[in-house]
Short mmCIF file of N, CA, C and O in Angstrom, two decimals:
data_model
loop_
_atom_site.label_atom_id
_atom_site.label_comp_id
_atom_site.label_asym_id
_atom_site.label_seq_id
_atom_site.Cartn_x
_atom_site.Cartn_y
_atom_site.Cartn_z
N MET A 1 89.09 10.70 48.12
CA MET A 1 88.33 11.86 48.51
C MET A 1 87.94 12.62 47.25
O MET A 1 88.77 12.88 46.39
N PRO A 2 86.68 12.99 47.11
CA PRO A 2 86.25 13.66 45.89
C PRO A 2 86.79 15.07 45.79
O PRO A 2 87.15 15.69 46.79
N ARG A 3 86.85 15.55 44.57
CA ARG A 3 87.29 16.93 44.36
C ARG A 3 86.30 17.87 45.01
O ARG A 3 85.12 17.59 45.12
N ARG A 4 86.77 19.04 45.36
CA ARG A 4 85.87 20.01 45.96
C ARG A 4 84.90 20.57 44.92
O ARG A 4 83.83 21.02 45.25
N GLY A 5 85.28 20.54 43.68
CA GLY A 5 84.43 21.06 42.63
C GLY A 5 83.19 20.22 42.39
O GLY A 5 82.25 20.67 41.74
N ALA A 6 83.14 19.02 42.91
CA ALA A 6 82.01 18.14 42.67
C ALA A 6 80.73 18.70 43.26
O ALA A 6 79.70 18.73 42.60
N GLY A 7 80.78 19.14 44.48
CA GLY A 7 79.59 19.70 45.10
C GLY A 7 79.20 21.02 44.47
O GLY A 7 78.04 21.38 44.42
N LYS A 8 80.19 21.75 43.96
CA LYS A 8 79.88 22.99 43.28
C LYS A 8 79.12 22.72 42.00
O LYS A 8 78.29 23.50 41.59
N SER A 9 79.39 21.58 41.37
CA SER A 9 78.62 21.20 40.19
C SER A 9 77.16 20.99 40.60
O SER A 9 76.25 21.34 39.86
N GLY A 10 76.97 20.42 41.76
CA GLY A 10 75.61 20.20 42.24
C GLY A 10 74.88 21.50 42.47
O GLY A 10 73.66 21.58 42.31
N SER A 11 75.60 22.54 42.84
CA SER A 11 74.96 23.83 43.07
C SER A 11 74.55 24.47 41.75
O SER A 11 73.76 25.40 41.74
N CYS A 12 75.07 23.99 40.65
CA CYS A 12 74.71 24.52 39.33
C CYS A 12 73.57 23.71 38.73
O CYS A 12 73.41 23.66 37.52
N ARG A 13 72.83 23.00 39.56
CA ARG A 13 71.66 22.24 39.15
C ARG A 13 71.97 20.99 38.34
O ARG A 13 71.16 20.53 37.56
N GLU A 14 73.16 20.44 38.48
CA GLU A 14 73.45 19.16 37.84
C GLU A 14 72.84 18.07 38.71
O GLU A 14 72.86 18.15 39.93
N THR A 15 72.33 17.05 38.04
CA THR A 15 71.72 15.95 38.80
C THR A 15 72.81 15.04 39.35
O THR A 15 73.97 15.09 38.92
N LYS A 16 72.42 14.20 40.29
CA LYS A 16 73.37 13.24 40.87
C LYS A 16 73.92 12.32 39.79
O LYS A 16 75.11 12.00 39.79
N ALA A 17 73.08 11.91 38.87
CA ALA A 17 73.53 11.03 37.79
C ALA A 17 74.56 11.73 36.91
O ALA A 17 75.54 11.11 36.47
N GLN A 18 74.37 13.01 36.64
CA GLN A 18 75.33 13.76 35.82
C GLN A 18 76.67 13.89 36.53
O GLN A 18 77.73 13.78 35.89
N ILE A 19 76.65 14.10 37.82
CA ILE A 19 77.90 14.22 38.59
C ILE A 19 78.62 12.87 38.61
O ILE A 19 79.83 12.80 38.39
N ARG A 20 77.87 11.78 38.84
CA ARG A 20 78.48 10.45 38.81
C ARG A 20 79.08 10.16 37.45
O ARG A 20 80.20 9.64 37.34
N THR A 21 78.35 10.49 36.40
CA THR A 21 78.84 10.26 35.04
C THR A 21 80.10 11.05 34.77
O THR A 21 81.05 10.55 34.16
N GLN A 22 80.13 12.29 35.24
CA GLN A 22 81.32 13.13 35.06
C GLN A 22 82.53 12.50 35.73
O GLN A 22 83.61 12.40 35.13
N PHE A 23 82.38 12.04 36.95
CA PHE A 23 83.50 11.43 37.68
C PHE A 23 83.95 10.13 37.03
O PHE A 23 85.14 9.89 36.88
N LEU A 24 82.99 9.29 36.66
CA LEU A 24 83.36 8.02 36.04
C LEU A 24 84.01 8.23 34.68
O LEU A 24 84.97 7.53 34.33
N THR A 25 83.51 9.20 33.92
CA THR A 25 84.11 9.49 32.61
C THR A 25 85.55 9.94 32.77
O THR A 25 86.45 9.49 32.05
N GLU A 26 85.79 10.82 33.73
CA GLU A 26 87.15 11.30 33.98
C GLU A 26 88.06 10.15 34.42
O GLU A 26 89.19 10.01 33.93
N SER A 27 87.56 9.31 35.29
CA SER A 27 88.35 8.18 35.78
C SER A 27 88.69 7.21 34.66
O SER A 27 89.84 6.76 34.53
N ILE A 28 87.71 6.90 33.82
CA ILE A 28 87.94 5.97 32.72
C ILE A 28 88.85 6.58 31.67
O ILE A 28 89.73 5.89 31.12
N LEU A 29 88.69 7.86 31.38
CA LEU A 29 89.56 8.53 30.41
C LEU A 29 91.02 8.50 30.87
O LEU A 29 91.92 8.20 30.09
N LEU A 30 91.24 8.80 32.14
CA LEU A 30 92.61 8.74 32.67
C LEU A 30 93.15 7.32 32.64
O LEU A 30 94.33 7.09 32.37
N ALA A 31 92.28 6.34 32.89
CA ALA A 31 92.70 4.94 32.83
C ALA A 31 93.08 4.53 31.41
O ALA A 31 94.05 3.80 31.21
N ILE A 32 92.32 4.99 30.43
CA ILE A 32 92.64 4.68 29.04
C ILE A 32 94.00 5.27 28.67
O ILE A 32 94.84 4.58 28.06
N ILE A 33 94.21 6.51 29.04
CA ILE A 33 95.50 7.14 28.74
C ILE A 33 96.64 6.39 29.42
O ILE A 33 97.66 6.08 28.81
N GLY A 34 96.45 6.05 30.70
CA GLY A 34 97.46 5.28 31.43
C GLY A 34 97.68 3.90 30.84
O GLY A 34 98.80 3.42 30.75
N GLY A 35 96.60 3.26 30.39
CA GLY A 35 96.71 1.94 29.77
C GLY A 35 97.50 1.99 28.47
O GLY A 35 98.34 1.13 28.20
N ILE A 36 97.22 3.00 27.67
CA ILE A 36 97.95 3.15 26.41
C ILE A 36 99.43 3.41 26.66
O ILE A 36 100.29 2.80 26.02
N VAL A 37 99.72 4.30 27.60
CA VAL A 37 101.12 4.58 27.94
C VAL A 37 101.80 3.32 28.46
O VAL A 37 102.94 3.02 28.09
N GLY A 38 101.10 2.56 29.30
CA GLY A 38 101.66 1.32 29.84
C GLY A 38 101.92 0.28 28.77
O GLY A 38 102.97 -0.36 28.76
N VAL A 39 100.98 0.13 27.85
CA VAL A 39 101.16 -0.84 26.77
C VAL A 39 102.32 -0.41 25.87
O VAL A 39 103.16 -1.24 25.49
N LEU A 40 102.38 0.86 25.53
CA LEU A 40 103.49 1.34 24.68
C LEU A 40 104.84 1.19 25.37
O LEU A 40 105.83 0.85 24.73
N THR A 41 104.87 1.41 26.68
CA THR A 41 106.11 1.20 27.43
C THR A 41 106.50 -0.27 27.41
O THR A 41 107.68 -0.61 27.23
N GLY A 42 105.53 -1.14 27.59
CA GLY A 42 105.79 -2.58 27.54
C GLY A 42 106.27 -3.02 26.17
O GLY A 42 107.18 -3.86 26.04
N VAL A 43 105.68 -2.47 25.12
CA VAL A 43 106.10 -2.79 23.76
C VAL A 43 107.53 -2.33 23.53
O VAL A 43 108.35 -3.06 22.96
N ALA A 44 107.84 -1.12 23.98
CA ALA A 44 109.20 -0.60 23.81
C ALA A 44 110.22 -1.45 24.57
O ALA A 44 111.28 -1.80 24.03
N ALA A 45 109.89 -1.82 25.81
CA ALA A 45 110.79 -2.64 26.60
C ALA A 45 110.97 -4.02 25.96
O ALA A 45 112.10 -4.54 25.90
N THR A 46 109.88 -4.57 25.45
CA THR A 46 109.96 -5.88 24.78
C THR A 46 110.82 -5.79 23.52
O THR A 46 111.65 -6.67 23.26
N ALA A 47 110.62 -4.73 22.76
CA ALA A 47 111.38 -4.56 21.52
C ALA A 47 112.88 -4.39 21.81
O ALA A 47 113.72 -4.99 21.13
N ILE A 48 113.20 -3.62 22.83
CA ILE A 48 114.61 -3.41 23.19
C ILE A 48 115.23 -4.73 23.64
O ILE A 48 116.33 -5.10 23.20
N TYR A 49 114.53 -5.46 24.51
CA TYR A 49 115.07 -6.70 25.02
C TYR A 49 115.21 -7.75 23.91
O TYR A 49 116.24 -8.42 23.80
N ALA A 50 114.17 -7.88 23.09
CA ALA A 50 114.21 -8.87 22.01
C ALA A 50 115.32 -8.54 21.00
O ALA A 50 116.02 -9.44 20.53
N THR A 51 115.49 -7.28 20.71
CA THR A 51 116.53 -6.87 19.78
C THR A 51 117.92 -7.14 20.35
O THR A 51 118.82 -7.60 19.64
N SER A 52 118.09 -6.90 21.66
CA SER A 52 119.40 -7.14 22.27
C SER A 52 119.76 -8.62 22.29
O SER A 52 120.93 -8.97 22.29
N LYS A 53 118.76 -9.49 22.29
CA LYS A 53 119.00 -10.93 22.28
C LYS A 53 118.99 -11.51 20.87
O LYS A 53 119.23 -12.69 20.68
N GLY A 54 118.66 -10.68 19.88
CA GLY A 54 118.61 -11.15 18.50
C GLY A 54 117.35 -11.93 18.19
O GLY A 54 117.31 -12.71 17.24
N TRP A 55 116.31 -11.75 18.98
CA TRP A 55 115.06 -12.45 18.79
C TRP A 55 114.12 -11.64 17.89
O TRP A 55 114.25 -10.44 17.74
N THR A 56 113.13 -12.33 17.36
CA THR A 56 112.07 -11.66 16.61
C THR A 56 111.09 -11.02 17.60
O THR A 56 110.76 -11.64 18.62
N ILE A 57 110.66 -9.84 17.29
CA ILE A 57 109.72 -9.14 18.19
C ILE A 57 108.31 -9.64 17.89
O ILE A 57 107.80 -9.45 16.79
N VAL A 58 107.70 -10.27 18.88
CA VAL A 58 106.33 -10.78 18.73
C VAL A 58 105.52 -10.31 19.94
O VAL A 58 105.82 -10.66 21.07
N ILE A 59 104.51 -9.51 19.66
CA ILE A 59 103.63 -9.05 20.72
C ILE A 59 102.20 -9.36 20.29
O ILE A 59 101.68 -8.75 19.36
N PRO A 60 101.56 -10.34 20.94
CA PRO A 60 100.21 -10.73 20.54
C PRO A 60 99.18 -9.62 20.76
O PRO A 60 99.32 -8.79 21.67
N ALA A 61 98.15 -9.61 19.92
CA ALA A 61 97.09 -8.62 20.04
C ALA A 61 96.38 -8.72 21.39
O ALA A 61 95.91 -7.72 21.93
N GLN A 62 96.33 -9.94 21.95
CA GLN A 62 95.68 -10.11 23.26
C GLN A 62 96.40 -9.30 24.34
O GLN A 62 95.77 -8.86 25.29
N ALA A 63 97.71 -9.13 24.20
CA ALA A 63 98.46 -8.34 25.18
C ALA A 63 98.05 -6.87 25.12
O ALA A 63 97.88 -6.22 26.16
N TRP A 64 97.89 -6.36 23.91
CA TRP A 64 97.47 -4.96 23.75
C TRP A 64 96.07 -4.76 24.33
O TRP A 64 95.84 -3.86 25.15
N VAL A 65 95.15 -5.60 23.88
CA VAL A 65 93.75 -5.48 24.31
C VAL A 65 93.61 -5.76 25.80
O VAL A 65 92.90 -5.03 26.50
N GLY A 66 94.30 -6.77 26.28
CA GLY A 66 94.23 -7.10 27.70
C GLY A 66 94.77 -6.01 28.59
O GLY A 66 94.18 -5.69 29.63
N GLY A 67 95.88 -5.40 28.19
CA GLY A 67 96.47 -4.32 28.99
C GLY A 67 95.56 -3.11 29.09
O GLY A 67 95.31 -2.58 30.18
N ILE A 68 95.04 -2.70 27.95
CA ILE A 68 94.15 -1.53 27.96
C ILE A 68 92.82 -1.88 28.62
O ILE A 68 92.26 -1.07 29.38
N GLY A 69 92.31 -3.08 28.38
CA GLY A 69 91.06 -3.51 29.01
C GLY A 69 91.15 -3.56 30.52
O GLY A 69 90.24 -3.10 31.22
N CYS A 70 92.25 -4.09 31.03
CA CYS A 70 92.46 -4.13 32.49
C CYS A 70 92.56 -2.72 33.07
O CYS A 70 92.02 -2.45 34.15
N ALA A 71 93.24 -1.84 32.36
CA ALA A 71 93.35 -0.45 32.83
C ALA A 71 91.98 0.21 32.91
O ALA A 71 91.67 0.91 33.88
N ILE A 72 91.14 -0.03 31.90
CA ILE A 72 89.79 0.55 31.91
C ILE A 72 88.97 -0.02 33.07
O ILE A 72 88.29 0.73 33.79
N LEU A 73 89.04 -1.32 33.27
CA LEU A 73 88.29 -1.96 34.36
C LEU A 73 88.73 -1.42 35.72
O LEU A 73 87.90 -1.05 36.56
N ILE A 74 90.04 -1.34 35.93
CA ILE A 74 90.55 -0.83 37.20
C ILE A 74 90.17 0.64 37.39
O ILE A 74 89.78 1.07 38.48
N GLY A 75 90.27 1.43 36.32
CA GLY A 75 89.90 2.84 36.41
C GLY A 75 88.43 3.02 36.74
O GLY A 75 88.06 3.88 37.55
N ALA A 76 87.57 2.20 36.14
CA ALA A 76 86.13 2.29 36.42
C ALA A 76 85.83 1.89 37.86
O ALA A 76 85.07 2.56 38.56
N LEU A 77 86.45 0.79 38.30
CA LEU A 77 86.23 0.35 39.69
C LEU A 77 86.76 1.37 40.69
O LEU A 77 86.13 1.61 41.71
N ALA A 78 87.90 1.97 40.38
CA ALA A 78 88.47 2.96 41.29
C ALA A 78 87.68 4.26 41.28
O ALA A 78 87.75 5.03 42.24
N GLY A 79 86.93 4.52 40.24
CA GLY A 79 86.17 5.76 40.15
C GLY A 79 84.75 5.67 40.68
O GLY A 79 84.10 6.69 40.87
N ILE A 80 84.26 4.46 40.93
CA ILE A 80 82.86 4.32 41.36
C ILE A 80 82.61 4.97 42.72
O ILE A 80 81.70 5.76 42.88
N PHE A 81 83.43 4.65 43.72
CA PHE A 81 83.20 5.18 45.07
C PHE A 81 83.30 6.71 45.11
O PHE A 81 82.41 7.37 45.63
N PRO A 82 84.37 7.32 44.55
CA PRO A 82 84.41 8.78 44.55
C PRO A 82 83.25 9.41 43.77
O PRO A 82 82.75 10.47 44.15
N ALA A 83 82.79 8.75 42.71
CA ALA A 83 81.67 9.29 41.94
C ALA A 83 80.39 9.30 42.76
O ALA A 83 79.66 10.29 42.77
N ILE A 84 80.15 8.21 43.47
CA ILE A 84 78.95 8.13 44.31
C ILE A 84 79.05 9.15 45.44
O ILE A 84 78.09 9.86 45.75
N ARG A 85 80.21 9.22 46.05
CA ARG A 85 80.40 10.15 47.17
C ARG A 85 80.23 11.60 46.73
O ARG A 85 79.60 12.40 47.41
N ALA A 86 80.78 11.94 45.57
CA ALA A 86 80.66 13.31 45.07
C ALA A 86 79.21 13.65 44.73
O ALA A 86 78.77 14.78 44.96
N SER A 87 78.48 12.68 44.18
CA SER A 87 77.10 12.96 43.81
C SER A 87 76.20 13.15 45.02
O SER A 87 75.16 13.78 44.94
N ARG A 88 76.62 12.61 46.16
CA ARG A 88 75.83 12.75 47.38
C ARG A 88 76.21 13.98 48.20
O ARG A 88 75.53 14.31 49.16
N MET A 89 77.29 14.64 47.82
CA MET A 89 77.76 15.79 48.59
C MET A 89 76.80 16.98 48.40
O MET A 89 76.52 17.37 47.28
N PRO A 90 76.30 17.52 49.51
CA PRO A 90 75.41 18.69 49.39
C PRO A 90 76.19 19.90 48.87
O PRO A 90 77.35 20.11 49.25
N PRO A 91 75.57 20.70 48.02
CA PRO A 91 76.26 21.87 47.47
C PRO A 91 76.76 22.84 48.54
O PRO A 91 77.84 23.43 48.39
N THR A 92 76.03 22.98 49.64
CA THR A 92 76.46 23.92 50.68
C THR A 92 77.76 23.47 51.32
O THR A 92 78.61 24.30 51.63
N VAL A 93 77.95 22.18 51.50
CA VAL A 93 79.19 21.66 52.08
C VAL A 93 80.36 21.90 51.12
O VAL A 93 81.43 22.30 51.52
N ALA A 94 80.13 21.64 49.84
CA ALA A 94 81.18 21.83 48.86
C ALA A 94 81.57 23.30 48.73
O ALA A 94 82.76 23.62 48.61
N LEU A 95 80.62 24.19 48.75
CA LEU A 95 80.90 25.62 48.64
C LEU A 95 81.63 26.12 49.87
O LEU A 95 82.52 26.97 49.78
N ARG A 96 81.28 25.60 51.04
CA ARG A 96 81.92 26.01 52.28
C ARG A 96 83.39 25.55 52.33
O ARG A 96 84.26 26.24 52.80
N SER A 97 83.64 24.31 51.82
CA SER A 97 85.00 23.75 51.89
C SER A 97 85.87 24.21 50.75
O SER A 97 87.07 23.99 50.76
N GLY A 98 85.34 24.79 49.70
CA GLY A 98 86.11 25.18 48.52
C GLY A 98 86.51 26.59 48.60
O GLY A 98 87.38 27.17 48.13
#
């Protein structure tokens, strides 16, 4: 469900494309932050486990890039529908519900 502020943005003369871009940017930014936190957590867990077993810590670059890349892709896909829905919301409906 889109934020109530989305339709209010429309009442400030923002175009539908600007509202969609705002939602997708927010979704992707949160996904990047989540991806970085997830990768760092995975690295920490790997380092702790490898150290406890006396192994060498090896984390391929593909794991870093793949983890963050997947997070960005999922964030973008998850943000498309709310972005479209928010951009179509009439300003009067958003102002009434907010």
